[in-house]
């Protein structure tokens, strides 16, 4: 008798779970790629992309400047978040020797403070640049992004 009750309960539970999470249930919205694509009235608009790159003062000359010169050009807005602010002069002979770095006040440099630095960067972007982009891309200074915009 206990085996029958256990089997019946298991069967009813599995059936209820199937009906709840399957496409048979019309109450649950169905997610498909077509729902994520922009409608035709927006299809001719180019999405605005804000890229923000987490960097450190010691990487301004070796990593961040190369982000700015390569894939950073494809961003509509490119921001570098660091614990050092201002325009850092890069000692390269090529043009474009200024790297605008925004100081994140919430944190000091170091792996233990990454979340504080990220949170401070989010706060800065929301307060100063939120309406300037449709999409936001967070990357590190050792990341290469292939953008097809």
mmCIF file with all atom_site columns, C-alpha atoms in Angstrom:
data_model
loop_
_atom_site.group_PDB
_atom_site.id
_atom_site.type_symbol
_atom_site.label_atom_id
_atom_site.label_alt_id
_atom_site.label_comp_id
_atom_site.label_asym_id
_atom_site.label_entity_id
_atom_site.label_seq_id
_atom_site.pdbx_PDB_ins_code
_atom_site.Cartn_x
_atom_site.Cartn_y
_atom_site.Cartn_z
_atom_site.occupancy
_atom_site.B_iso_or_equiv
_atom_site.pdbx_formal_charge
_atom_site.auth_seq_id
_atom_site.auth_comp_id
_atom_site.auth_asym_id
_atom_site.auth_atom_id
_atom_site.pdbx_PDB_model_num
ATOM 1   C CA . UNK A 1 1   ? 0.000  0.000  0.000   1.00 0.00 ? 1   UNK A CA 1
ATOM 2   C CA . UNK A 1 2   ? 2.841  2.440  0.857   1.00 0.00 ? 2   UNK A CA 1
ATOM 3   C CA . UNK A 1 3   ? 4.467  1.657  -2.486  1.00 0.00 ? 3   UNK A CA 1
ATOM 4   C CA . UNK A 1 4   ? 1.255  2.451  -4.350  1.00 0.00 ? 4   UNK A CA 1
ATOM 5   C CA . UNK A 1 5   ? 0.827  5.792  -2.553  1.00 0.00 ? 5   UNK A CA 1
ATOM 6   C CA . UNK A 1 6   ? 4.465  6.684  -3.269  1.00 0.00 ? 6   UNK A CA 1
ATOM 7   C CA . UNK A 1 7   ? 4.117  5.726  -6.948  1.00 0.00 ? 7   UNK A CA 1
ATOM 8   C CA . UNK A 1 8   ? 0.827  7.627  -7.294  1.00 0.00 ? 8   UNK A CA 1
ATOM 9   C CA . UNK A 1 9   ? 2.297  10.739 -5.638  1.00 0.00 ? 9   UNK A CA 1
ATOM 10  C CA . UNK A 1 10  ? 5.381  10.604 -7.836  1.00 0.00 ? 10  UNK A CA 1
ATOM 11  C CA . UNK A 1 11  ? 3.248  10.204 -10.963 1.00 0.00 ? 11  UNK A CA 1
ATOM 12  C CA . UNK A 1 12  ? 0.962  13.088 -10.034 1.00 0.00 ? 12  UNK A CA 1
ATOM 13  C CA . UNK A 1 13  ? 3.972  15.289 -9.214  1.00 0.00 ? 13  UNK A CA 1
ATOM 14  C CA . UNK A 1 14  ? 5.689  14.550 -12.520 1.00 0.00 ? 14  UNK A CA 1
ATOM 15  C CA . UNK A 1 15  ? 2.479  15.140 -14.471 1.00 0.00 ? 15  UNK A CA 1
ATOM 16  C CA . UNK A 1 16  ? 1.825  18.427 -12.659 1.00 0.00 ? 16  UNK A CA 1
ATOM 17  C CA . UNK A 1 17  ? 5.388  19.571 -13.334 1.00 0.00 ? 17  UNK A CA 1
ATOM 18  C CA . UNK A 1 18  ? 5.099  18.666 -17.000 1.00 0.00 ? 18  UNK A CA 1
ATOM 19  C CA . UNK A 1 19  ? 1.824  20.532 -17.408 1.00 0.00 ? 19  UNK A CA 1
ATOM 20  C CA . UNK A 1 20  ? 3.150  23.558 -15.568 1.00 0.00 ? 20  UNK A CA 1
ATOM 21  C CA . UNK A 1 21  ? 6.393  23.935 -17.511 1.00 0.00 ? 21  UNK A CA 1
ATOM 22  C CA . UNK A 1 22  ? 5.470  22.614 -20.961 1.00 0.00 ? 22  UNK A CA 1
ATOM 23  C CA . UNK A 1 23  ? 4.113  24.445 -23.966 1.00 0.00 ? 23  UNK A CA 1
ATOM 24  C CA . UNK A 1 24  ? 0.677  22.897 -23.335 1.00 0.00 ? 24  UNK A CA 1
ATOM 25  C CA . UNK A 1 25  ? 0.044  25.443 -20.581 1.00 0.00 ? 25  UNK A CA 1
ATOM 26  C CA . UNK A 1 26  ? -1.114 28.695 -22.253 1.00 0.00 ? 26  UNK A CA 1
ATOM 27  C CA . UNK A 1 27  ? -0.544 30.759 -19.084 1.00 0.00 ? 27  UNK A CA 1
ATOM 28  C CA . UNK A 1 28  ? 3.236  30.728 -19.467 1.00 0.00 ? 28  UNK A CA 1
ATOM 29  C CA . UNK A 1 29  ? 4.727  33.077 -22.081 1.00 0.00 ? 29  UNK A CA 1
ATOM 30  C CA . UNK A 1 30  ? 6.744  31.355 -24.753 1.00 0.00 ? 30  UNK A CA 1
ATOM 31  C CA . UNK A 1 31  ? 10.242 32.702 -25.345 1.00 0.00 ? 31  UNK A CA 1
ATOM 32  C CA . UNK A 1 32  ? 11.598 32.533 -28.849 1.00 0.00 ? 32  UNK A CA 1
ATOM 33  C CA . UNK A 1 33  ? 14.285 34.308 -30.798 1.00 0.00 ? 33  UNK A CA 1
ATOM 34  C CA . UNK A 1 34  ? 11.653 36.177 -32.817 1.00 0.00 ? 34  UNK A CA 1
ATOM 35  C CA . UNK A 1 35  ? 10.395 37.789 -29.595 1.00 0.00 ? 35  UNK A CA 1
ATOM 36  C CA . UNK A 1 36  ? 13.897 39.127 -28.935 1.00 0.00 ? 36  UNK A CA 1
ATOM 37  C CA . UNK A 1 37  ? 14.417 40.634 -32.380 1.00 0.00 ? 37  UNK A CA 1
ATOM 38  C CA . UNK A 1 38  ? 13.551 44.297 -32.864 1.00 0.00 ? 38  UNK A CA 1
ATOM 39  C CA . UNK A 1 39  ? 10.295 45.101 -34.565 1.00 0.00 ? 39  UNK A CA 1
ATOM 40  C CA . UNK A 1 40  ? 10.318 46.385 -38.132 1.00 0.00 ? 40  UNK A CA 1
ATOM 41  C CA . UNK A 1 41  ? 9.826  49.997 -37.074 1.00 0.00 ? 41  UNK A CA 1
ATOM 42  C CA . UNK A 1 42  ? 13.183 49.894 -35.253 1.00 0.00 ? 42  UNK A CA 1
ATOM 43  C CA . UNK A 1 43  ? 15.076 47.722 -37.724 1.00 0.00 ? 43  UNK A CA 1
ATOM 44  C CA . UNK A 1 44  ? 16.589 50.674 -39.600 1.00 0.00 ? 44  UNK A CA 1
ATOM 45  C CA . UNK A 1 45  ? 18.050 52.191 -36.434 1.00 0.00 ? 45  UNK A CA 1
ATOM 46  C CA . UNK A 1 46  ? 21.618 51.415 -35.442 1.00 0.00 ? 46  UNK A CA 1
ATOM 47  C CA . UNK A 1 47  ? 21.855 50.428 -31.780 1.00 0.00 ? 47  UNK A CA 1
ATOM 48  C CA . UNK A 1 48  ? 24.005 52.707 -29.654 1.00 0.00 ? 48  UNK A CA 1
ATOM 49  C CA . UNK A 1 49  ? 26.647 50.774 -27.726 1.00 0.00 ? 49  UNK A CA 1
ATOM 50  C CA . UNK A 1 50  ? 28.464 52.082 -24.665 1.00 0.00 ? 50  UNK A CA 1
ATOM 51  C CA . UNK A 1 51  ? 31.598 50.092 -23.876 1.00 0.00 ? 51  UNK A CA 1
ATOM 52  C CA . UNK A 1 52  ? 33.234 50.429 -20.501 1.00 0.00 ? 52  UNK A CA 1
ATOM 53  C CA . UNK A 1 53  ? 36.576 48.879 -19.831 1.00 0.00 ? 53  UNK A CA 1
ATOM 54  C CA . UNK A 1 54  ? 37.890 48.080 -16.378 1.00 0.00 ? 54  UNK A CA 1
ATOM 55  C CA . UNK A 1 55  ? 41.574 48.881 -16.165 1.00 0.00 ? 55  UNK A CA 1
ATOM 56  C CA . UNK A 1 56  ? 44.288 49.714 -13.663 1.00 0.00 ? 56  UNK A CA 1
ATOM 57  C CA . UNK A 1 57  ? 46.834 52.546 -13.697 1.00 0.00 ? 57  UNK A CA 1
ATOM 58  C CA . UNK A 1 58  ? 49.674 50.154 -14.492 1.00 0.00 ? 58  UNK A CA 1
ATOM 59  C CA . UNK A 1 59  ? 47.756 48.905 -17.560 1.00 0.00 ? 59  UNK A CA 1
ATOM 60  C CA . UNK A 1 60  ? 46.905 52.273 -19.132 1.00 0.00 ? 60  UNK A CA 1
ATOM 61  C CA . UNK A 1 61  ? 49.990 52.249 -21.358 1.00 0.00 ? 61  UNK A CA 1
ATOM 62  C CA . UNK A 1 62  ? 50.192 48.528 -22.034 1.00 0.00 ? 62  UNK A CA 1
ATOM 63  C CA . UNK A 1 63  ? 46.598 47.341 -22.427 1.00 0.00 ? 63  UNK A CA 1
ATOM 64  C CA . UNK A 1 64  ? 43.962 50.063 -22.341 1.00 0.00 ? 64  UNK A CA 1
ATOM 65  C CA . UNK A 1 65  ? 45.474 52.178 -25.097 1.00 0.00 ? 65  UNK A CA 1
ATOM 66  C CA . UNK A 1 66  ? 45.300 49.188 -27.445 1.00 0.00 ? 66  UNK A CA 1
ATOM 67  C CA . UNK A 1 67  ? 41.626 48.679 -26.641 1.00 0.00 ? 67  UNK A CA 1
ATOM 68  C CA . UNK A 1 68  ? 41.037 52.303 -27.626 1.00 0.00 ? 68  UNK A CA 1
ATOM 69  C CA . UNK A 1 69  ? 42.962 51.881 -30.878 1.00 0.00 ? 69  UNK A CA 1
ATOM 70  C CA . UNK A 1 70  ? 41.341 48.597 -31.942 1.00 0.00 ? 70  UNK A CA 1
ATOM 71  C CA . UNK A 1 71  ? 37.867 47.398 -31.012 1.00 0.00 ? 71  UNK A CA 1
ATOM 72  C CA . UNK A 1 72  ? 37.090 50.473 -28.904 1.00 0.00 ? 72  UNK A CA 1
ATOM 73  C CA . UNK A 1 73  ? 36.647 52.483 -32.111 1.00 0.00 ? 73  UNK A CA 1
ATOM 74  C CA . UNK A 1 74  ? 33.460 50.536 -32.850 1.00 0.00 ? 74  UNK A CA 1
ATOM 75  C CA . UNK A 1 75  ? 31.785 51.674 -29.638 1.00 0.00 ? 75  UNK A CA 1
ATOM 76  C CA . UNK A 1 76  ? 29.573 54.731 -29.766 1.00 0.00 ? 76  UNK A CA 1
ATOM 77  C CA . UNK A 1 77  ? 30.883 55.668 -26.321 1.00 0.00 ? 77  UNK A CA 1
ATOM 78  C CA . UNK A 1 78  ? 34.083 54.244 -24.802 1.00 0.00 ? 78  UNK A CA 1
ATOM 79  C CA . UNK A 1 79  ? 34.834 54.673 -21.100 1.00 0.00 ? 79  UNK A CA 1
ATOM 80  C CA . UNK A 1 80  ? 37.798 53.452 -19.079 1.00 0.00 ? 80  UNK A CA 1
ATOM 81  C CA . UNK A 1 81  ? 37.190 52.875 -15.381 1.00 0.00 ? 81  UNK A CA 1
ATOM 82  C CA . UNK A 1 82  ? 40.277 52.974 -13.208 1.00 0.00 ? 82  UNK A CA 1
ATOM 83  C CA . UNK A 1 83  ? 41.484 53.990 -9.787  1.00 0.00 ? 83  UNK A CA 1
ATOM 84  C CA . UNK A 1 84  ? 43.451 56.784 -11.456 1.00 0.00 ? 84  UNK A CA 1
ATOM 85  C CA . UNK A 1 85  ? 41.591 59.624 -13.124 1.00 0.00 ? 85  UNK A CA 1
ATOM 86  C CA . UNK A 1 86  ? 42.239 62.208 -15.766 1.00 0.00 ? 86  UNK A CA 1
ATOM 87  C CA . UNK A 1 87  ? 43.944 62.013 -19.100 1.00 0.00 ? 87  UNK A CA 1
ATOM 88  C CA . UNK A 1 88  ? 46.962 59.792 -18.911 1.00 0.00 ? 88  UNK A CA 1
ATOM 89  C CA . UNK A 1 89  ? 49.655 60.645 -21.424 1.00 0.00 ? 89  UNK A CA 1
ATOM 90  C CA . UNK A 1 90  ? 50.864 57.584 -23.238 1.00 0.00 ? 90  UNK A CA 1
ATOM 91  C CA . UNK A 1 91  ? 54.480 57.542 -24.333 1.00 0.00 ? 91  UNK A CA 1
ATOM 92  C CA . UNK A 1 92  ? 53.851 56.081 -27.778 1.00 0.00 ? 92  UNK A CA 1
ATOM 93  C CA . UNK A 1 93  ? 54.940 57.943 -30.871 1.00 0.00 ? 93  UNK A CA 1
ATOM 94  C CA . UNK A 1 94  ? 51.633 57.333 -32.645 1.00 0.00 ? 94  UNK A CA 1
ATOM 95  C CA . UNK A 1 95  ? 48.810 59.839 -32.548 1.00 0.00 ? 95  UNK A CA 1
ATOM 96  C CA . UNK A 1 96  ? 45.957 59.629 -30.045 1.00 0.00 ? 96  UNK A CA 1
ATOM 97  C CA . UNK A 1 97  ? 48.142 59.639 -26.974 1.00 0.00 ? 97  UNK A CA 1
ATOM 98  C CA . UNK A 1 98  ? 45.446 60.560 -24.439 1.00 0.00 ? 98  UNK A CA 1
ATOM 99  C CA . UNK A 1 99  ? 43.492 57.918 -22.589 1.00 0.00 ? 99  UNK A CA 1
ATOM 100 C CA . UNK A 1 100 ? 40.490 59.273 -20.695 1.00 0.00 ? 100 UNK A CA 1
ATOM 101 C CA . UNK A 1 101 ? 40.245 57.341 -17.449 1.00 0.00 ? 101 UNK A CA 1
ATOM 102 C CA . UNK A 1 102 ? 37.393 57.825 -15.008 1.00 0.00 ? 102 UNK A CA 1
ATOM 103 C CA . UNK A 1 103 ? 38.311 57.392 -11.378 1.00 0.00 ? 103 UNK A CA 1
ATOM 104 C CA . UNK A 1 104 ? 36.118 55.013 -9.435  1.00 0.00 ? 104 UNK A CA 1
ATOM 105 C CA . UNK A 1 105 ? 36.087 56.427 -5.920  1.00 0.00 ? 105 UNK A CA 1
ATOM 106 C CA . UNK A 1 106 ? 34.511 53.419 -4.218  1.00 0.00 ? 106 UNK A CA 1
ATOM 107 C CA . UNK A 1 107 ? 37.552 51.174 -4.383  1.00 0.00 ? 107 UNK A CA 1
ATOM 108 C CA . UNK A 1 108 ? 41.287 50.915 -4.302  1.00 0.00 ? 108 UNK A CA 1
ATOM 109 C CA . UNK A 1 109 ? 43.114 48.807 -6.841  1.00 0.00 ? 109 UNK A CA 1
ATOM 110 C CA . UNK A 1 110 ? 43.317 45.074 -6.180  1.00 0.00 ? 110 UNK A CA 1
ATOM 111 C CA . UNK A 1 111 ? 41.525 41.826 -6.776  1.00 0.00 ? 111 UNK A CA 1
ATOM 112 C CA . UNK A 1 112 ? 39.733 42.033 -3.437  1.00 0.00 ? 112 UNK A CA 1
ATOM 113 C CA . UNK A 1 113 ? 38.033 45.261 -4.522  1.00 0.00 ? 113 UNK A CA 1
ATOM 114 C CA . UNK A 1 114 ? 36.768 44.223 -7.960  1.00 0.00 ? 114 UNK A CA 1
ATOM 115 C CA . UNK A 1 115 ? 33.114 44.219 -6.935  1.00 0.00 ? 115 UNK A CA 1
ATOM 116 C CA . UNK A 1 116 ? 33.398 47.681 -5.353  1.00 0.00 ? 116 UNK A CA 1
ATOM 117 C CA . UNK A 1 117 ? 35.096 48.985 -8.481  1.00 0.00 ? 117 UNK A CA 1
ATOM 118 C CA . UNK A 1 118 ? 32.422 47.430 -10.717 1.00 0.00 ? 118 UNK A CA 1
ATOM 119 C CA . UNK A 1 119 ? 29.620 48.787 -8.555  1.00 0.00 ? 119 UNK A CA 1
ATOM 120 C CA . UNK A 1 120 ? 31.162 52.259 -8.678  1.00 0.00 ? 120 UNK A CA 1
ATOM 121 C CA . UNK A 1 121 ? 31.448 52.041 -12.460 1.00 0.00 ? 121 UNK A CA 1
ATOM 122 C CA . UNK A 1 122 ? 27.781 51.020 -12.738 1.00 0.00 ? 122 UNK A CA 1
ATOM 123 C CA . UNK A 1 123 ? 26.810 53.966 -10.554 1.00 0.00 ? 123 UNK A CA 1
ATOM 124 C CA . UNK A 1 124 ? 28.837 56.403 -12.669 1.00 0.00 ? 124 UNK A CA 1
ATOM 125 C CA . UNK A 1 125 ? 27.361 55.131 -15.940 1.00 0.00 ? 125 UNK A CA 1
ATOM 126 C CA . UNK A 1 126 ? 23.786 55.284 -14.659 1.00 0.00 ? 126 UNK A CA 1
ATOM 127 C CA . UNK A 1 127 ? 24.273 58.825 -13.342 1.00 0.00 ? 127 UNK A CA 1
ATOM 128 C CA . UNK A 1 128 ? 26.146 60.237 -16.363 1.00 0.00 ? 128 UNK A CA 1
ATOM 129 C CA . UNK A 1 129 ? 25.615 58.141 -19.506 1.00 0.00 ? 129 UNK A CA 1
ATOM 130 C CA . UNK A 1 130 ? 22.502 55.987 -19.094 1.00 0.00 ? 130 UNK A CA 1
ATOM 131 C CA . UNK A 1 131 ? 20.502 57.729 -21.847 1.00 0.00 ? 131 UNK A CA 1
ATOM 132 C CA . UNK A 1 132 ? 23.368 57.699 -24.330 1.00 0.00 ? 132 UNK A CA 1
ATOM 133 C CA . UNK A 1 133 ? 23.190 54.003 -25.232 1.00 0.00 ? 133 UNK A CA 1
ATOM 134 C CA . UNK A 1 134 ? 20.817 51.163 -25.978 1.00 0.00 ? 134 UNK A CA 1
ATOM 135 C CA . UNK A 1 135 ? 23.290 48.440 -25.022 1.00 0.00 ? 135 UNK A CA 1
ATOM 136 C CA . UNK A 1 136 ? 26.094 48.366 -22.466 1.00 0.00 ? 136 UNK A CA 1
ATOM 137 C CA . UNK A 1 137 ? 29.217 46.223 -22.777 1.00 0.00 ? 137 UNK A CA 1
ATOM 138 C CA . UNK A 1 138 ? 31.528 45.678 -19.820 1.00 0.00 ? 138 UNK A CA 1
ATOM 139 C CA . UNK A 1 139 ? 34.979 44.388 -20.644 1.00 0.00 ? 139 UNK A CA 1
ATOM 140 C CA . UNK A 1 140 ? 38.412 44.211 -19.096 1.00 0.00 ? 140 UNK A CA 1
ATOM 141 C CA . UNK A 1 141 ? 41.552 45.708 -20.560 1.00 0.00 ? 141 UNK A CA 1
ATOM 142 C CA . UNK A 1 142 ? 42.755 42.262 -21.665 1.00 0.00 ? 142 UNK A CA 1
ATOM 143 C CA . UNK A 1 143 ? 39.582 41.509 -23.652 1.00 0.00 ? 143 UNK A CA 1
ATOM 144 C CA . UNK A 1 144 ? 39.204 41.634 -27.431 1.00 0.00 ? 144 UNK A CA 1
ATOM 145 C CA . UNK A 1 145 ? 35.688 42.181 -28.753 1.00 0.00 ? 145 UNK A CA 1
ATOM 146 C CA . UNK A 1 146 ? 34.516 41.457 -32.283 1.00 0.00 ? 146 UNK A CA 1
ATOM 147 C CA . UNK A 1 147 ? 31.580 43.749 -32.997 1.00 0.00 ? 147 UNK A CA 1
ATOM 148 C CA . UNK A 1 148 ? 29.421 43.400 -36.072 1.00 0.00 ? 148 UNK A CA 1
ATOM 149 C CA . UNK A 1 149 ? 27.618 46.728 -35.935 1.00 0.00 ? 149 UNK A CA 1
#
